[in-house]
Short mmCIF file of C-alpha atoms in Angstrom, two decimals:
data_model
loop_
_atom_site.label_atom_id
_atom_site.label_comp_id
_atom_site.label_asym_id
_atom_site.label_seq_id
_atom_site.Cartn_x
_atom_site.Cartn_y
_atom_site.Cartn_z
CA MET A 1 -0.14 -0.17 -0.08
CA VAL A 2 1.44 3.45 -0.81
CA PRO A 3 2.10 5.82 2.11
CA GLU A 4 -0.29 8.34 2.50
CA GLU A 5 2.49 11.03 2.18
CA GLU A 6 3.51 9.64 -0.94
CA ASN A 7 0.01 9.15 -2.44
CA ASP A 8 -0.64 12.83 -1.90
CA GLY A 9 2.77 13.56 -3.82
CA LEU A 10 1.64 11.49 -6.61
CA LEU A 11 -1.93 12.90 -6.95
CA ASP A 12 -0.08 16.17 -6.39
CA ALA A 13 2.19 15.02 -9.64
CA GLU A 14 -0.94 13.97 -11.47
CA ARG A 15 -2.99 16.90 -11.05
CA HIS A 16 0.25 18.83 -12.31
CA GLN A 17 0.33 16.83 -15.64
CA ALA A 18 -3.40 17.37 -15.92
CA ARG A 19 -2.78 20.95 -15.72
CA HIS A 20 -0.14 21.17 -18.03
CA THR A 21 -1.70 18.91 -20.59
CA ILE A 22 -5.12 21.38 -20.29
CA ALA A 23 -2.74 24.26 -20.36
CA ALA A 24 -0.88 23.14 -23.53
CA ARG A 25 -4.56 21.97 -25.39
CA ALA A 26 -6.08 25.35 -24.47
CA GLN A 27 -3.31 27.03 -26.30
CA LEU A 28 -3.91 25.29 -29.80
CA PHE A 29 -4.73 27.57 -32.78
CA PRO A 30 -8.18 26.43 -34.55
CA VAL A 31 -6.37 26.51 -38.03
CA ALA A 32 -8.83 25.63 -40.77
CA GLU A 33 -6.23 25.62 -43.58
CA LYS A 34 -2.51 26.75 -43.78
CA PHE A 35 -0.59 27.22 -47.26
CA VAL A 36 2.04 28.82 -49.59
CA SER A 37 0.51 31.12 -52.23
CA LEU A 38 0.92 34.32 -53.43
CA ASN A 39 -0.38 37.34 -51.65
CA GLY A 40 -3.52 38.49 -53.46
CA GLU A 41 -3.75 41.73 -51.81
CA GLY A 42 -2.08 44.10 -49.17
CA LEU A 43 1.02 45.41 -49.18
CA ALA A 44 2.50 42.66 -50.34
CA ALA A 45 0.90 41.61 -53.10
CA GLY A 46 2.33 39.39 -55.48
CA ARG A 47 4.66 38.37 -53.19
CA PRO A 48 4.85 34.34 -51.80
CA ALA A 49 3.56 34.01 -48.56
CA ALA A 50 3.18 31.39 -45.82
CA PHE A 51 -1.07 31.61 -44.74
CA ILE A 52 -2.52 30.53 -41.87
CA ARG A 53 -6.08 30.59 -41.73
CA PHE A 54 -8.13 30.27 -38.23
CA ALA A 55 -11.51 29.33 -37.95
CA GLY A 56 -14.18 31.62 -36.59
CA CYS A 57 -15.30 35.24 -37.10
CA ASN A 58 -17.51 37.78 -35.44
CA MET A 59 -18.91 39.60 -38.64
CA TRP A 60 -21.03 37.87 -41.49
CA CYS A 61 -20.34 40.21 -44.55
CA THR A 62 -22.52 39.76 -47.58
CA TYR A 63 -19.65 39.26 -49.43
CA CYS A 64 -17.43 36.79 -47.44
CA ASP A 65 -15.45 34.87 -49.52
CA THR A 66 -14.11 32.62 -46.67
CA ARG A 67 -17.58 31.96 -45.15
CA TRP A 68 -16.88 28.38 -44.82
CA ALA A 69 -13.96 29.15 -42.59
CA ASN A 70 -16.51 30.47 -40.12
CA HIS A 71 -19.09 27.79 -39.92
CA PRO A 72 -19.59 26.29 -36.38
CA LEU A 73 -19.03 23.04 -37.87
CA VAL A 74 -15.77 23.16 -40.10
CA GLU A 75 -13.31 21.11 -39.62
CA VAL A 76 -10.06 22.60 -37.89
CA GLU A 77 -6.86 21.05 -36.74
CA GLY A 78 -5.00 22.20 -33.58
CA TRP A 79 -1.97 23.60 -34.29
CA SER A 80 0.53 25.01 -30.95
CA VAL A 81 3.07 28.12 -31.53
CA PRO A 82 6.29 25.50 -31.73
CA GLN A 83 4.19 23.51 -34.73
CA LEU A 84 3.45 26.29 -36.61
CA LEU A 85 6.88 27.95 -36.23
CA ALA A 86 8.37 24.74 -37.67
CA TRP A 87 5.61 24.40 -40.74
CA VAL A 88 6.64 27.98 -41.76
CA ALA A 89 10.22 27.25 -41.40
CA GLU A 90 9.52 24.38 -43.81
CA THR A 91 7.74 26.84 -46.34
CA GLY A 92 11.09 28.51 -46.72
CA VAL A 93 9.30 32.13 -47.42
CA SER A 94 9.45 35.18 -45.40
CA CYS A 95 6.13 36.69 -45.84
CA VAL A 96 3.58 35.08 -42.88
CA THR A 97 -0.03 36.50 -43.35
CA LEU A 98 -2.37 35.77 -40.13
CA THR A 99 -5.91 35.54 -41.69
CA GLY A 100 -9.65 34.08 -40.96
CA GLY A 101 -12.09 34.11 -40.00
CA GLU A 102 -10.83 36.72 -37.74
CA PRO A 103 -7.22 36.27 -36.04
CA LEU A 104 -7.98 38.85 -33.35
CA LEU A 105 -10.53 36.34 -31.95
CA GLN A 106 -7.20 33.97 -30.88
CA PRO A 107 -6.24 34.46 -27.23
CA TYR A 108 -2.81 33.30 -27.87
CA LEU A 109 -2.47 35.45 -31.01
CA PRO A 110 0.53 37.69 -29.19
CA ASP A 111 2.45 34.70 -28.46
CA LEU A 112 2.51 33.42 -31.89
CA VAL A 113 3.02 36.66 -33.19
CA GLN A 114 6.25 37.44 -30.62
CA ALA A 115 7.50 34.09 -31.74
CA LEU A 116 7.43 34.52 -35.32
CA LEU A 117 9.01 38.02 -35.35
CA SER A 118 12.05 36.09 -32.98
CA VAL A 119 12.65 34.37 -36.01
CA GLU A 120 16.13 35.71 -37.19
CA SER A 121 17.71 32.59 -39.67
CA PRO A 122 17.57 32.13 -42.51
CA ARG A 123 16.24 35.54 -42.84
CA PRO A 124 13.50 37.55 -40.83
CA LEU A 125 9.90 37.45 -41.19
CA ARG A 126 7.26 40.06 -42.46
CA VAL A 127 4.11 39.09 -40.76
CA GLU A 128 0.90 40.33 -42.03
CA ILE A 129 -2.25 40.56 -39.49
CA GLU A 130 -5.63 40.59 -41.80
CA THR A 131 -8.39 42.11 -39.67
CA ASN A 132 -12.17 42.92 -39.90
CA GLY A 133 -12.07 46.32 -38.19
CA SER A 134 -14.17 45.43 -35.10
CA ARG A 135 -11.76 44.13 -33.02
CA ASP A 136 -9.87 45.97 -30.70
CA LEU A 137 -6.18 46.43 -32.23
CA ALA A 138 -4.33 48.44 -29.63
CA PRO A 139 -3.25 45.27 -27.64
CA MET A 140 -1.28 44.14 -30.81
CA ALA A 141 -0.11 47.40 -31.81
CA HIS A 142 1.52 47.89 -28.07
CA LEU A 143 3.06 44.40 -28.77
CA ARG A 144 4.66 45.44 -32.10
CA GLU A 145 6.34 48.38 -30.65
CA ALA A 146 7.51 46.50 -27.65
CA CYS A 147 8.97 43.72 -30.22
CA ALA A 148 10.53 46.39 -31.87
CA GLU A 149 12.32 47.93 -28.94
CA ALA A 150 13.36 44.22 -27.85
CA GLY A 151 15.14 44.21 -31.31
CA LEU A 152 13.53 41.25 -32.29
CA SER A 153 14.37 41.15 -36.01
CA GLY A 154 10.83 40.87 -37.89
CA SER A 155 8.44 43.05 -38.97
CA LEU A 156 4.69 43.51 -38.32
CA HIS A 157 1.98 44.88 -40.78
CA PHE A 158 -1.55 45.41 -40.16
CA THR A 159 -4.63 45.60 -42.98
CA VAL A 160 -7.70 46.45 -41.50
CA ASP A 161 -10.94 46.34 -43.05
CA TRP A 162 -13.39 49.62 -42.90
CA LYS A 163 -16.66 47.57 -43.94
CA THR A 164 -18.78 49.76 -46.02
CA PRO A 165 -22.49 49.95 -46.34
CA THR A 166 -22.57 46.78 -48.99
CA ALA A 167 -21.01 44.58 -46.54
CA GLY A 168 -24.28 45.05 -44.29
CA GLU A 169 -25.04 48.10 -42.33
CA ALA A 170 -24.95 46.34 -38.63
CA VAL A 171 -21.57 44.95 -39.94
CA SER A 172 -20.36 48.65 -41.31
CA ALA A 173 -21.44 50.42 -37.87
CA ALA A 174 -19.50 47.71 -35.70
CA MET A 175 -16.12 49.44 -36.87
CA ARG A 176 -13.77 50.45 -33.95
CA ARG A 177 -13.05 53.90 -35.17
CA GLU A 178 -9.75 54.22 -32.37
CA ASN A 179 -8.35 51.17 -34.39
CA TYR A 180 -7.26 53.41 -37.32
CA ASP A 181 -5.50 55.83 -34.76
CA VAL A 182 -3.13 53.02 -34.30
CA LEU A 183 -2.08 52.49 -37.90
CA ASP A 184 1.44 54.04 -39.87
CA ASP A 185 2.92 53.74 -42.72
CA ARG A 186 3.59 50.30 -42.36
CA ASP A 187 -0.39 49.37 -42.51
CA ALA A 188 -3.32 49.64 -44.77
CA VAL A 189 -6.99 50.10 -44.56
CA LYS A 190 -9.04 48.20 -47.10
CA PHE A 191 -12.36 49.64 -48.19
CA VAL A 192 -14.42 46.60 -50.31
CA VAL A 193 -16.65 48.68 -52.35
CA GLY A 194 -19.69 47.25 -54.29
CA SER A 195 -21.14 50.40 -55.48
CA ALA A 196 -21.06 54.55 -56.08
CA ASP A 197 -22.67 54.77 -52.49
CA ASP A 198 -19.28 52.68 -51.11
CA LEU A 199 -17.12 54.61 -52.97
CA ALA A 200 -18.37 58.06 -51.62
CA PHE A 201 -18.54 56.40 -48.15
CA MET A 202 -14.79 55.25 -48.54
CA GLU A 203 -13.55 59.02 -49.31
CA ALA A 204 -15.70 60.29 -45.92
CA ARG A 205 -13.99 58.03 -43.38
CA ALA A 206 -10.59 58.34 -44.90
CA ASP A 207 -11.08 62.07 -44.64
CA GLU A 208 -12.21 61.99 -41.42
CA ALA A 209 -9.97 59.55 -39.75
CA ALA A 210 -6.94 61.13 -41.74
CA LEU A 211 -5.86 58.22 -43.18
CA TRP A 212 -4.35 59.47 -46.48
CA ASP A 213 -1.44 60.72 -44.36
CA ARG A 214 -1.10 57.92 -42.03
CA CYS A 215 -1.22 54.36 -43.87
CA THR A 216 -1.81 53.18 -47.11
CA VAL A 217 -5.60 53.21 -48.51
CA LEU A 218 -6.73 50.07 -50.43
CA VAL A 219 -9.82 50.19 -52.71
CA SER A 220 -10.91 46.74 -53.47
CA PRO A 221 -14.08 45.65 -55.33
CA VAL A 222 -16.84 43.53 -54.38
CA TRP A 223 -16.16 40.71 -57.19
CA GLY A 224 -19.08 40.97 -59.60
CA ALA A 225 -20.73 43.74 -57.89
CA ILE A 226 -18.55 46.65 -59.59
CA GLU A 227 -16.19 46.94 -62.67
CA PRO A 228 -12.38 48.24 -61.40
CA ALA A 229 -12.77 50.41 -64.18
CA GLU A 230 -15.84 52.19 -62.09
CA ILE A 231 -13.31 52.63 -59.47
CA ALA A 232 -10.31 53.49 -61.13
CA ALA A 233 -12.59 56.37 -62.72
CA TYR A 234 -13.83 57.38 -59.47
CA LEU A 235 -10.28 57.69 -57.76
CA ILE A 236 -9.21 59.98 -60.89
CA GLU A 237 -12.36 62.07 -61.23
CA HIS A 238 -11.90 63.02 -57.22
CA GLY A 239 -8.09 63.44 -57.17
CA LEU A 240 -7.98 60.51 -54.70
CA ASP A 241 -4.40 60.26 -56.00
CA ARG A 242 -3.41 58.72 -52.03
CA ALA A 243 -5.57 55.59 -52.74
CA ARG A 244 -4.76 52.53 -54.35
CA LEU A 245 -7.02 49.83 -56.57
CA GLN A 246 -6.25 46.68 -55.80
CA LEU A 247 -7.99 43.45 -57.66
CA GLN A 248 -7.47 40.51 -55.70
CA LEU A 249 -4.79 38.45 -57.45
CA HIS A 250 -5.57 35.03 -56.62
CA LYS A 251 -9.22 35.41 -58.04
CA ILE A 252 -7.81 36.20 -61.38
CA ILE A 253 -4.80 33.64 -60.79
CA TRP A 254 -7.19 30.95 -59.35
CA PRO A 255 -10.64 31.95 -60.39
CA ASN A 256 -12.30 28.55 -59.39
CA GLU A 257 -10.48 28.04 -56.26
CA SER A 258 -11.69 29.16 -53.12
CA ARG A 259 -9.44 27.54 -50.40
CA GLY A 260 -5.28 27.34 -50.79
CA VAL A 261 -4.93 30.58 -52.65
#
């Protein structure tokens, strides 16, 4: 028979192991897919990148092209920070795009970002977070500055949506205005437009938030809802020479693919 004191020790060890196992399990990211493709949009458009798509989103945009990743029953794989780091290293590319779904829903995203920014060999990583504009970006902005002050070699960039009325009135109203104040020339705000009203909305919001001198303003068409030529004409006629028309390269190159691109 095991002495009571020794038995208590065994129980303590088992409890510690159980807590460790639960904590490790809790830090797994729900990854809907991961792949290497060309960056179809954003400031690194055209560059090969390692994409990590997390499942789940707090928004329901009318034109969402990754709605499958937001379904409550979507199949996911649990990946830890070390596993994702190892996978990124295997890809051999230096651009990493964290997307979704909505990446800022992931509670351990700061751990992953800091680990990615710490990579030095074979070269530092350019890490981009694509976020829908409704979640508080300030903690990640503070993390970016802390990592820079600590001398981490990677760079962190934000592409933040500003949802137009075409995305849905409630969706557009859910934007966190303060998010756009933490951006700088490393970042971009993306307006996805589907109508002339959306274009006027884009111009007004960019003026109001002084985005033109703060960051890059990207204007993308809702695929099939508005012609790129209409957007181009608007930008030219309104003298918006600091805006940038953006076409989703992946939809041009792989028009019939919705995953892995």
